[in-house]
PDB file of C-alpha atoms in Angstrom:
ATOM      1  CA  MET A 142       0.000   0.000   0.000  1.00 45.00           C
ATOM      2  CA  ARG A 143       2.828   2.338   0.862  1.00 42.00           C
ATOM      3  CA  THR A 144       4.517   1.552  -2.455  1.00 41.00           C
ATOM      4  CA  LEU A 145       1.324   2.338  -4.380  1.00 40.00           C
ATOM      5  CA  ARG A 146       0.954   5.626  -2.505  1.00 46.00           C
ATOM      6  CA  THR A 147       4.542   6.561  -3.354  1.00 43.00           C
ATOM      7  CA  LEU A 148       4.017   5.810  -7.049  1.00 39.00           C
ATOM      8  CA  THR A 149       0.813   7.842  -7.083  1.00 44.00           C
ATOM      9  CA  THR A 150       2.585  10.804  -5.479  1.00 47.00           C
ATOM     10  CA  ALA A 151       5.406  10.622  -8.045  1.00 44.00           C
ATOM     11  CA  VAL A 152       2.946  10.508 -10.950  1.00 40.00           C
ATOM     12  CA  LEU A 153       1.028  13.514  -9.624  1.00 45.00           C
ATOM     13  CA  ALA A 154       4.256  15.461  -9.071  1.00 44.00           C
ATOM     14  CA  GLY A 155       5.406  14.673 -12.625  1.00 46.00           C
ATOM     15  CA  ALA A 156       2.076  15.779 -14.054  1.00 44.00           C
ATOM     16  CA  ALA A 157       2.263  19.035 -12.122  1.00 46.00           C
ATOM     17  CA  LEU A 158       5.833  19.611 -13.335  1.00 37.00           C
ATOM     18  CA  PHE A 159       4.941  19.066 -16.992  1.00 38.00           C
ATOM     19  CA  GLY A 160       1.884  21.254 -16.589  1.00 41.00           C
ATOM     20  CA  THR A 161       4.020  24.074 -15.204  1.00 39.00           C
ATOM     21  CA  ALA A 162       6.518  23.691 -18.054  1.00 38.00           C
ATOM     22  CA  GLY A 163       3.697  23.851 -20.559  1.00 38.00           C
ATOM     23  CA  THR A 164       2.398  27.020 -18.936  1.00 35.00           C
ATOM     24  CA  VAL A 165       5.856  28.608 -19.066  1.00 32.00           C
ATOM     25  CA  VAL A 166       6.281  27.756 -22.735  1.00 32.00           C
ATOM     26  CA  ALA A 167       2.835  29.042 -23.547  1.00 33.00           C
ATOM     27  CA  ASP A 168       3.434  32.313 -21.686  1.00 36.00           C
ATOM     28  CA  SER A 169       6.811  32.957 -23.387  1.00 34.00           C
ATOM     29  CA  PRO A 170       6.450  35.826 -25.885  1.00 35.00           C
ATOM     30  CA  SER A 171       7.063  34.908 -29.478  1.00 33.00           C
ATOM     31  CA  PRO A 172       9.691  36.912 -31.330  1.00 35.00           C
ATOM     32  CA  SER A 173       8.392  39.867 -33.237  1.00 35.00           C
ATOM     33  CA  PRO A 174       8.607  39.572 -37.023  1.00 34.00           C
ATOM     34  CA  SER A 175      10.326  42.969 -37.137  1.00 35.00           C
ATOM     35  CA  THR A 176      13.138  41.871 -34.803  1.00 36.00           C
ATOM     36  CA  ARG A 177      16.296  40.610 -36.494  1.00 41.00           C
ATOM     37  CA  THR A 178      17.561  37.262 -35.212  1.00 39.00           C
ATOM     38  CA  ASP A 179      21.237  38.195 -35.577  1.00 49.00           C
ATOM     39  CA  GLY A 180      20.935  41.027 -33.049  1.00 55.00           C
ATOM     40  CA  GLU A 181      22.532  43.595 -35.330  1.00 62.00           C
ATOM     41  CA  ALA A 182      20.979  46.873 -36.324  1.00 69.00           C
ATOM     42  CA  PRO A 183      20.375  47.449 -40.038  1.00 85.00           C
ATOM     43  CA  ALA A 184      23.128  49.231 -41.925  1.00 89.00           C
ATOM     44  CA  PRO A 185      22.690  53.017 -42.060  1.00 93.00           C
ATOM     45  CA  THR A 186      21.501  54.488 -45.337  1.00 95.00           C
ATOM     46  CA  GLU A 187      22.433  58.099 -44.637  1.00 94.00           C
ATOM     47  CA  ALA A 188      25.387  60.083 -43.320  1.00 95.00           C
ATOM     48  CA  GLY A 189      25.765  63.028 -41.004  1.00 95.00           C
ATOM     49  CA  THR A 190      26.883  66.447 -42.139  1.00 95.00           C
ATOM     50  CA  SER A 191      29.147  67.325 -39.188  1.00 94.00           C
ATOM     51  CA  PHE A 192      30.961  65.791 -36.226  1.00 94.00           C
ATOM     52  CA  ARG A 193      27.941  66.284 -33.996  1.00 93.00           C
ATOM     53  CA  THR A 194      25.520  64.600 -36.396  1.00 94.00           C
ATOM     54  CA  ALA A 195      27.821  61.797 -37.552  1.00 95.00           C
ATOM     55  CA  THR A 196      26.021  58.527 -38.247  1.00 95.00           C
ATOM     56  CA  ALA A 197      27.085  55.693 -35.927  1.00 93.00           C
ATOM     57  CA  ILE A 198      28.276  52.500 -37.622  1.00 94.00           C
ATOM     58  CA  ILE A 199      29.819  49.260 -36.415  1.00 91.00           C
ATOM     59  CA  PRO A 200      32.839  47.408 -37.824  1.00 92.00           C
ATOM     60  CA  ASP A 201      32.251  45.201 -40.886  1.00 92.00           C
ATOM     61  CA  GLN A 202      29.051  47.070 -41.655  1.00 91.00           C
ATOM     62  CA  ARG A 203      28.599  48.623 -45.090  1.00 94.00           C
ATOM     63  CA  ALA A 204      27.014  52.032 -44.658  1.00 96.00           C
ATOM     64  CA  THR A 205      25.586  53.888 -47.640  1.00 96.00           C
ATOM     65  CA  ALA A 206      24.398  57.417 -48.324  1.00 97.00           C
ATOM     66  CA  ASP A 207      23.002  59.391 -51.246  1.00 96.00           C
ATOM     67  CA  ALA A 208      24.306  62.941 -51.341  1.00 95.00           C
ATOM     68  CA  SER A 209      25.293  65.806 -53.580  1.00 94.00           C
ATOM     69  CA  THR A 210      28.790  66.548 -54.815  1.00 94.00           C
ATOM     70  CA  GLY A 211      30.325  69.017 -52.391  1.00 94.00           C
ATOM     71  CA  ASP A 212      28.590  67.691 -49.264  1.00 96.00           C
ATOM     72  CA  TYR A 213      30.588  66.621 -46.206  1.00 97.00           C
ATOM     73  CA  LEU A 214      29.632  63.105 -45.140  1.00 97.00           C
ATOM     74  CA  TYR A 215      30.389  61.905 -41.593  1.00 97.00           C
ATOM     75  CA  TRP A 216      30.292  58.500 -39.907  1.00 97.00           C
ATOM     76  CA  VAL A 217      31.607  57.434 -36.497  1.00 95.00           C
ATOM     77  CA  LEU A 218      32.624  54.069 -35.012  1.00 94.00           C
ATOM     78  CA  PRO A 219      34.321  52.837 -31.802  1.00 94.00           C
ATOM     79  CA  VAL A 220      37.925  51.581 -31.950  1.00 93.00           C
ATOM     80  CA  ASP A 221      39.549  50.019 -28.884  1.00 90.00           C
ATOM     81  CA  ALA A 222      43.145  49.691 -27.721  1.00 87.00           C
ATOM     82  CA  GLY A 223      45.240  47.182 -29.644  1.00 87.00           C
ATOM     83  CA  GLN A 224      43.115  47.441 -32.790  1.00 90.00           C
ATOM     84  CA  ARG A 225      44.124  48.705 -36.222  1.00 93.00           C
ATOM     85  CA  ALA A 226      41.272  50.228 -38.215  1.00 95.00           C
ATOM     86  CA  THR A 227      41.007  50.177 -41.994  1.00 97.00           C
ATOM     87  CA  VAL A 228      38.364  52.400 -43.573  1.00 97.00           C
ATOM     88  CA  LYS A 229      37.365  52.014 -47.208  1.00 97.00           C
ATOM     89  CA  ALA A 230      35.052  54.240 -49.206  1.00 97.00           C
ATOM     90  CA  LYS A 231      33.592  54.021 -52.683  1.00 97.00           C
ATOM     91  CA  VAL A 232      31.877  56.907 -54.436  1.00 96.00           C
ATOM     92  CA  THR A 233      29.679  56.154 -57.428  1.00 96.00           C
ATOM     93  CA  LEU A 234      29.762  59.191 -59.686  1.00 94.00           C
ATOM     94  CA  PRO A 235      26.845  60.455 -61.781  1.00 88.00           C
ATOM     95  CA  GLN A 236      26.486  59.213 -65.330  1.00 82.00           C
ATOM     96  CA  SER A 237      25.658  62.678 -66.600  1.00 79.00           C
ATOM     97  CA  ALA A 238      28.374  64.619 -68.386  1.00 79.00           C
ATOM     98  CA  ARG A 239      30.855  66.181 -65.989  1.00 87.00           C
ATOM     99  CA  HIS A 240      33.112  69.112 -66.736  1.00 89.00           C
ATOM    100  CA  GLY A 241      36.436  67.807 -65.461  1.00 91.00           C
ATOM    101  CA  THR A 242      38.426  65.825 -62.899  1.00 93.00           C
ATOM    102  CA  ALA A 243      37.167  65.605 -59.319  1.00 94.00           C
ATOM    103  CA  THR A 244      39.447  64.869 -56.350  1.00 96.00           C
ATOM    104  CA  TRP A 245      37.892  62.999 -53.433  1.00 97.00           C
ATOM    105  CA  GLN A 246      39.376  62.673 -49.954  1.00 97.00           C
ATOM    106  CA  LEU A 247      38.850  60.355 -46.996  1.00 97.00           C
ATOM    107  CA  ASP A 248      39.834  61.654 -43.534  1.00 97.00           C
ATOM    108  CA  VAL A 249      39.724  59.899 -40.157  1.00 97.00           C
ATOM    109  CA  TYR A 250      39.662  61.821 -36.864  1.00 96.00           C
ATOM    110  CA  ASP A 251      39.968  60.518 -33.300  1.00 93.00           C
ATOM    111  CA  GLY A 252      37.791  61.403 -30.313  1.00 90.00           C
ATOM    112  CA  LEU A 253      39.671  64.696 -29.871  1.00 90.00           C
ATOM    113  CA  ARG A 254      38.966  65.519 -33.534  1.00 92.00           C
ATOM    114  CA  ARG A 255      42.615  65.216 -34.448  1.00 93.00           C
ATOM    115  CA  ARG A 256      43.128  63.969 -37.965  1.00 94.00           C
ATOM    116  CA  GLN A 257      45.060  60.728 -37.883  1.00 95.00           C
ATOM    117  CA  ALA A 258      47.656  59.885 -40.513  1.00 93.00           C
ATOM    118  CA  CYS A 259      47.060  56.902 -42.786  1.00 94.00           C
ATOM    119  CA  GLN A 260      49.761  54.268 -42.454  1.00 92.00           C
ATOM    120  CA  TYR A 261      48.600  52.563 -45.639  1.00 91.00           C
ATOM    121  CA  GLY A 262      46.123  53.276 -48.406  1.00 93.00           C
ATOM    122  CA  ALA A 263      45.169  56.100 -50.734  1.00 93.00           C
ATOM    123  CA  ARG A 264      43.133  58.674 -48.843  1.00 94.00           C
ATOM    124  CA  THR A 265      43.040  61.089 -51.798  1.00 96.00           C
ATOM    125  CA  ARG A 266      42.237  60.138 -55.379  1.00 96.00           C
ATOM    126  CA  ALA A 267      41.270  61.967 -58.536  1.00 95.00           C
ATOM    127  CA  ALA A 268      38.375  60.717 -60.659  1.00 93.00           C
ATOM    128  CA  ALA A 269      38.627  61.429 -64.345  1.00 92.00           C
ATOM    129  CA  ARG A 270      35.832  63.107 -66.212  1.00 91.00           C
ATOM    130  CA  ASP A 271      34.496  59.813 -67.560  1.00 90.00           C
ATOM    131  CA  ALA A 272      35.153  57.679 -64.434  1.00 92.00           C
ATOM    132  CA  GLY A 273      32.184  55.794 -63.054  1.00 92.00           C
ATOM    133  CA  SER A 274      33.463  55.565 -59.470  1.00 95.00           C
ATOM    134  CA  VAL A 275      36.416  56.278 -57.211  1.00 96.00           C
ATOM    135  CA  GLU A 276      37.675  54.177 -54.282  1.00 97.00           C
ATOM    136  CA  LEU A 277      39.677  55.341 -51.271  1.00 97.00           C
ATOM    137  CA  SER A 278      41.151  53.623 -48.219  1.00 97.00           C
ATOM    138  CA  CYS A 279      42.977  54.510 -45.032  1.00 97.00           C
ATOM    139  CA  THR A 280      44.662  52.154 -42.550  1.00 97.00           C
ATOM    140  CA  LEU A 281      45.415  53.851 -39.259  1.00 95.00           C
ATOM    141  CA  ARG A 282      48.177  53.104 -36.809  1.00 93.00           C
ATOM    142  CA  THR A 283      47.419  50.663 -34.007  1.00 92.00           C
ATOM    143  CA  VAL A 284      45.385  52.309 -31.254  1.00 90.00           C
ATOM    144  CA  ARG A 285      47.341  52.674 -28.017  1.00 87.00           C
ATOM    145  CA  ALA A 286      45.893  52.359 -24.522  1.00 84.00           C
ATOM    146  CA  TRP A 287      47.801  55.426 -23.320  1.00 82.00           C
ATOM    147  CA  SER A 288      49.998  58.180 -24.744  1.00 79.00           C
ATOM    148  CA  GLU A 289      51.913  61.272 -23.734  1.00 80.00           C
ATOM    149  CA  PRO A 290      49.864  64.506 -23.763  1.00 77.00           C
ATOM    150  CA  TRP A 291      52.063  66.015 -26.456  1.00 82.00           C
ATOM    151  CA  ALA A 292      51.864  62.991 -28.770  1.00 84.00           C
ATOM    152  CA  ASN A 293      49.393  62.480 -31.587  1.00 86.00           C
ATOM    153  CA  ASP A 294      49.033  58.742 -31.061  1.00 87.00           C
ATOM    154  CA  PRO A 295      45.620  57.196 -31.795  1.00 89.00           C
ATOM    155  CA  LEU A 296      43.780  56.472 -28.536  1.00 90.00           C
ATOM    156  CA  PRO A 297      40.720  54.312 -27.802  1.00 91.00           C
ATOM    157  CA  GLY A 298      37.373  55.947 -28.380  1.00 92.00           C
ATOM    158  CA  SER A 299      35.260  57.316 -31.211  1.00 94.00           C
ATOM    159  CA  TYR A 300      36.732  57.663 -34.685  1.00 95.00           C
ATOM    160  CA  TYR A 301      35.083  59.945 -37.192  1.00 97.00           C
ATOM    161  CA  VAL A 302      35.181  59.217 -40.916  1.00 97.00           C
ATOM    162  CA  ARG A 303      34.746  62.161 -43.264  1.00 97.00           C
ATOM    163  CA  LEU A 304      34.287  61.827 -47.011  1.00 97.00           C
ATOM    164  CA  THR A 305      34.131  64.799 -49.359  1.00 96.00           C
ATOM    165  CA  VAL A 306      35.336  66.213 -52.655  1.00 96.00           C
ATOM    166  CA  VAL A 307      38.185  68.699 -52.319  1.00 95.00           C
ATOM    167  CA  ASP A 308      38.705  69.832 -55.907  1.00 94.00           C
ATOM    168  CA  LEU A 309      36.357  69.865 -58.906  1.00 92.00           C
ATOM    169  CA  PRO A 310      34.921  72.247 -61.524  1.00 92.00           C
ATOM    170  CA  LYS A 311      32.322  74.592 -60.078  1.00 92.00           C
ATOM    171  CA  ASP A 312      29.760  73.464 -62.637  1.00 91.00           C
ATOM    172  CA  ASP A 313      29.842  69.946 -61.146  1.00 92.00           C
ATOM    173  CA  LEU A 314      28.796  71.042 -57.659  1.00 92.00           C
ATOM    174  CA  GLY A 315      25.494  69.559 -56.605  1.00 92.00           C
ATOM    175  CA  LEU A 316      25.554  66.523 -58.880  1.00 93.00           C
ATOM    176  CA  PRO A 317      24.124  63.404 -57.160  1.00 94.00           C
ATOM    177  CA  VAL A 318      26.556  60.762 -55.868  1.00 95.00           C
ATOM    178  CA  HIS A 319      26.240  57.489 -53.982  1.00 97.00           C
ATOM    179  CA  ALA A 320      28.754  56.743 -51.193  1.00 97.00           C
ATOM    180  CA  GLU A 321      29.625  53.465 -49.490  1.00 97.00           C
ATOM    181  CA  VAL A 322      31.808  53.174 -46.377  1.00 97.00           C
ATOM    182  CA  ASN A 323      33.095  50.063 -44.624  1.00 96.00           C
ATOM    183  CA  ALA A 324      35.417  49.841 -41.597  1.00 96.00           C
ATOM    184  CA  THR A 325      37.262  46.730 -40.417  1.00 95.00           C
ATOM    185  CA  LEU A 326      39.273  46.184 -37.222  1.00 93.00           C
ATOM    186  CA  ALA A 327      42.260  43.875 -36.725  1.00 90.00           C
ATOM    187  CA  ASP A 328      43.664  42.958 -33.299  1.00 86.00           C
ATOM    188  CA  GLN A 329      47.428  43.433 -33.252  1.00 74.00           C
ATOM    189  CA  GLY A 330      48.173  41.570 -30.011  1.00 68.00           C
ATOM    190  CA  GLY A 331      50.354  42.439 -27.057  1.00 59.00           C
ATOM    191  CA  ALA A 332      53.319  43.645 -29.112  1.00 54.00           C
ATOM    192  CA  HIS A 333      51.726  47.108 -29.204  1.00 54.00           C
ATOM    193  CA  ASP A 334      50.736  47.272 -25.523  1.00 60.00           C
ATOM    194  CA  VAL A 335      51.925  50.002 -23.188  1.00 59.00           C
ATOM    195  CA  ASP A 336      52.014  50.180 -19.408  1.00 61.00           C
ATOM    196  CA  GLY A 337      49.552  53.038 -18.965  1.00 63.00           C
ATOM    197  CA  THR A 338      45.799  53.215 -19.615  1.00 74.00           C
ATOM    198  CA  LEU A 339      43.301  56.012 -20.100  1.00 76.00           C
ATOM    199  CA  ALA A 340      40.794  56.738 -17.370  1.00 75.00           C
ATOM    200  CA  ALA A 341      38.026  56.582 -20.013  1.00 82.00           C
ATOM    201  CA  PRO A 342      37.851  56.229 -23.805  1.00 84.00           C
ATOM    202  CA  LEU A 343      37.653  59.406 -25.871  1.00 87.00           C
ATOM    203  CA  VAL A 344      33.951  59.431 -26.685  1.00 87.00           C
ATOM    204  CA  PRO A 345      32.831  63.086 -26.665  1.00 79.00           C
ATOM    205  CA  GLY A 346      29.134  63.685 -26.179  1.00 63.00           C
ATOM    206  CA  ALA A 347      28.257  59.995 -26.386  1.00 48.00           C
ATOM    207  CA  SER A 348      25.371  58.405 -24.571  1.00 42.00           C
ATOM    208  CA  THR A 349      24.874  54.823 -23.467  1.00 38.00           C
ATOM    209  CA  ALA A 350      21.697  54.345 -25.462  1.00 39.00           C
ATOM    210  CA  ALA A 351      20.965  50.973 -27.003  1.00 39.00           C
ATOM    211  CA  PRO A 352      21.119  50.450 -30.776  1.00 43.00           C
ATOM    212  CA  GLU A 353      17.302  50.490 -30.869  1.00 45.00           C
ATOM    213  CA  ALA A 354      17.368  53.988 -29.392  1.00 40.00           C
ATOM    214  CA  GLN A 355      19.927  55.074 -31.960  1.00 43.00           C
ATOM    215  CA  GLU A 356      17.608  54.086 -34.786  1.00 45.00           C
ATOM    216  CA  SER A 357      14.755  56.139 -33.364  1.00 43.00           C
ATOM    217  CA  ALA A 358      16.863  59.243 -32.721  1.00 43.00           C
ATOM    218  CA  ALA A 359      15.615  62.369 -34.395  1.00 42.00           C
ATOM    219  CA  PRO A 360      17.581  63.706 -37.382  1.00 44.00           C
ATOM    220  CA  GLY A 361      20.102  66.381 -36.527  1.00 41.00           C
ATOM    221  CA  LYS A 362      20.764  65.069 -33.034  1.00 41.00           C
ATOM    222  CA  PRO A 363      24.204  63.794 -31.927  1.00 41.00           C
ATOM    223  CA  ALA A 364      24.680  60.095 -32.679  1.00 41.00           C
ATOM    224  CA  ALA A 365      24.542  57.720 -29.741  1.00 42.00           C
ATOM    225  CA  LEU A 366      27.788  55.790 -29.954  1.00 59.00           C
ATOM    226  CA  GLY A 367      28.055  52.137 -29.022  1.00 66.00           C
ATOM    227  CA  GLU A 368      30.909  50.188 -27.493  1.00 75.00           C
ATOM    228  CA  PRO A 369      33.066  47.469 -29.016  1.00 76.00           C
ATOM    229  CA  ASP A 370      32.012  43.865 -28.527  1.00 71.00           C
ATOM    230  CA  GLY A 371      32.706  42.996 -24.904  1.00 72.00           C
ATOM    231  CA  GLY A 372      33.014  46.630 -23.841  1.00 76.00           C
ATOM    232  CA  TRP A 373      36.044  48.910 -23.678  1.00 78.00           C
ATOM    233  CA  SER A 374      39.186  47.064 -22.688  1.00 72.00           C
ATOM    234  CA  SER A 375      41.658  49.991 -22.680  1.00 47.00           C
ATOM    235  CA  GLY A 376      44.517  47.560 -22.317  1.00 45.00           C
ATOM    236  CA  GLY A 377      42.901  45.562 -19.483  1.00 52.00           C
ATOM    237  CA  TRP A 378      43.796  42.194 -20.988  1.00 54.00           C
ATOM    238  CA  SER A 379      46.360  41.198 -23.547  1.00 55.00           C
ATOM    239  CA  ASP A 380      48.292  38.166 -24.727  1.00 58.00           C
ATOM    240  CA  ARG A 381      51.320  40.045 -23.409  1.00 57.00           C
ATOM    241  CA  TRP A 382      50.442  38.618 -20.004  1.00 59.00           C
ATOM    242  CA  ILE A 383      50.644  35.081 -21.397  1.00 67.00           C
ATOM    243  CA  TRP A 384      54.049  35.690 -22.962  1.00 59.00           C
ATOM    244  CA  THR A 385      55.308  37.262 -19.735  1.00 68.00           C
ATOM    245  CA  ALA A 386      54.164  34.304 -17.642  1.00 75.00           C
ATOM    246  CA  ALA A 387      55.577  31.826 -20.159  1.00 75.00           C
ATOM    247  CA  GLY A 388      58.898  33.660 -20.141  1.00 78.00           C
ATOM    248  CA  GLY A 389      59.023  33.516 -16.358  1.00 81.00           C
ATOM    249  CA  VAL A 390      58.339  29.777 -16.328  1.00 82.00           C
ATOM    250  CA  LEU A 391      61.011  29.119 -18.969  1.00 84.00           C
ATOM    251  CA  ALA A 392      63.529  31.225 -17.045  1.00 85.00           C
ATOM    252  CA  ALA A 393      62.832  29.264 -13.849  1.00 85.00           C
ATOM    253  CA  LEU A 394      63.193  25.928 -15.638  1.00 84.00           C
ATOM    254  CA  GLY A 395      66.421  27.111 -17.238  1.00 85.00           C
ATOM    255  CA  GLY A 396      67.793  28.125 -13.862  1.00 84.00           C
ATOM    256  CA  ILE A 397      66.956  24.755 -12.337  1.00 85.00           C
ATOM    257  CA  ALA A 398      68.491  22.864 -15.264  1.00 82.00           C
ATOM    258  CA  GLY A 399      71.631  24.977 -15.108  1.00 81.00           C
ATOM    259  CA  TYR A 400      72.013  24.415 -11.390  1.00 77.00           C
ATOM    260  CA  ARG A 401      71.641  20.668 -11.743  1.00 79.00           C
ATOM    261  CA  PHE A 402      74.122  20.591 -14.611  1.00 79.00           C
ATOM    262  CA  THR A 403      76.809  22.606 -12.818  1.00 82.00           C
ATOM    263  CA  ALA A 404      76.314  21.154  -9.324  1.00 75.00           C
ATOM    264  CA  GLY A 405      76.458  17.503 -10.411  1.00 62.00           C
ATOM    265  CA  SER A 406      75.995  14.827  -7.750  1.00 56.00           C
ATOM    266  CA  GLY A 407      77.797  16.758  -5.037  1.00 56.00           C
ATOM    267  CA  ARG A 408      80.599  14.196  -4.682  1.00 55.00           C
ATOM    268  CA  PRO A 409      84.238  14.925  -5.600  1.00 56.00           C
ATOM    269  CA  SER A 410      85.207  13.351  -8.922  1.00 55.00           C
ATOM    270  CA  ARG A 411      88.643  12.269  -7.584  1.00 60.00           C
ATOM    271  CA  VAL A 412      89.748  11.029  -4.187  1.00 57.00           C
ATOM    272  CA  PRO A 413      92.673  13.100  -2.844  1.00 60.00           C
ATOM    273  CA  PRO A 414      95.955  11.158  -2.352  1.00 63.00           C
ATOM    274  CA  GLY A 415      96.462   9.693   1.135  1.00 62.00           C
ATOM    275  CA  ALA A 416      92.772   9.791   1.881  1.00 55.00           C
TER     276      ALA A 416
END
């Protein structure tokens, strides 16, 4: 009788458990059709016209914008310590007859709005009168976690991308163009680490709004800048620590091996005469 009662209790408990699980599954909200499953915001289709209205983008995201020849186009993205940013831009020129050569330029500024030099790439290119497009690129130096106040080293924070035409016939001003911008980041490892770190990344006027809030921001307002994946490191972790620890272990093992080799067994190799 006791065994039957125990089995009955177990069956009732199992039924209650499955009933609760079914209720939980039923109450779970289904994903909205408008929500992307990859968690990434759609690529921007417009650009800002100044530093304050720069359009926020993320690495490996192709941003586009339709503009007029002569406009200043601005985008902004976060770059962390130990990363080397490469920005590429392509401008599709109008098919209508143009009056001469147009020179386009790609500039990258850090969070202090200091223009950073391009280590590689062609940041300025001239498009012939009959050219259909022009492509530019700029690879910055590796971002440092800390720098001297007088230095112009790239530091972690916001990086502004500016694309514009710097020389063209006046009659070609205002012609429609289509711009594409893509930024990629490459981790350079602990070889570029320094001992100091910034108190905070250089992100002027940035808010901590989510990407959904950035999409709903009103035009003309400062862009809400995001953070790199995993947050700002600012030199907090690096493979330099691994190499340092490995070097210490190898040095200790080398010291032990050297001691054992030179010390020997501790006994004299020859017995002194008369001993």
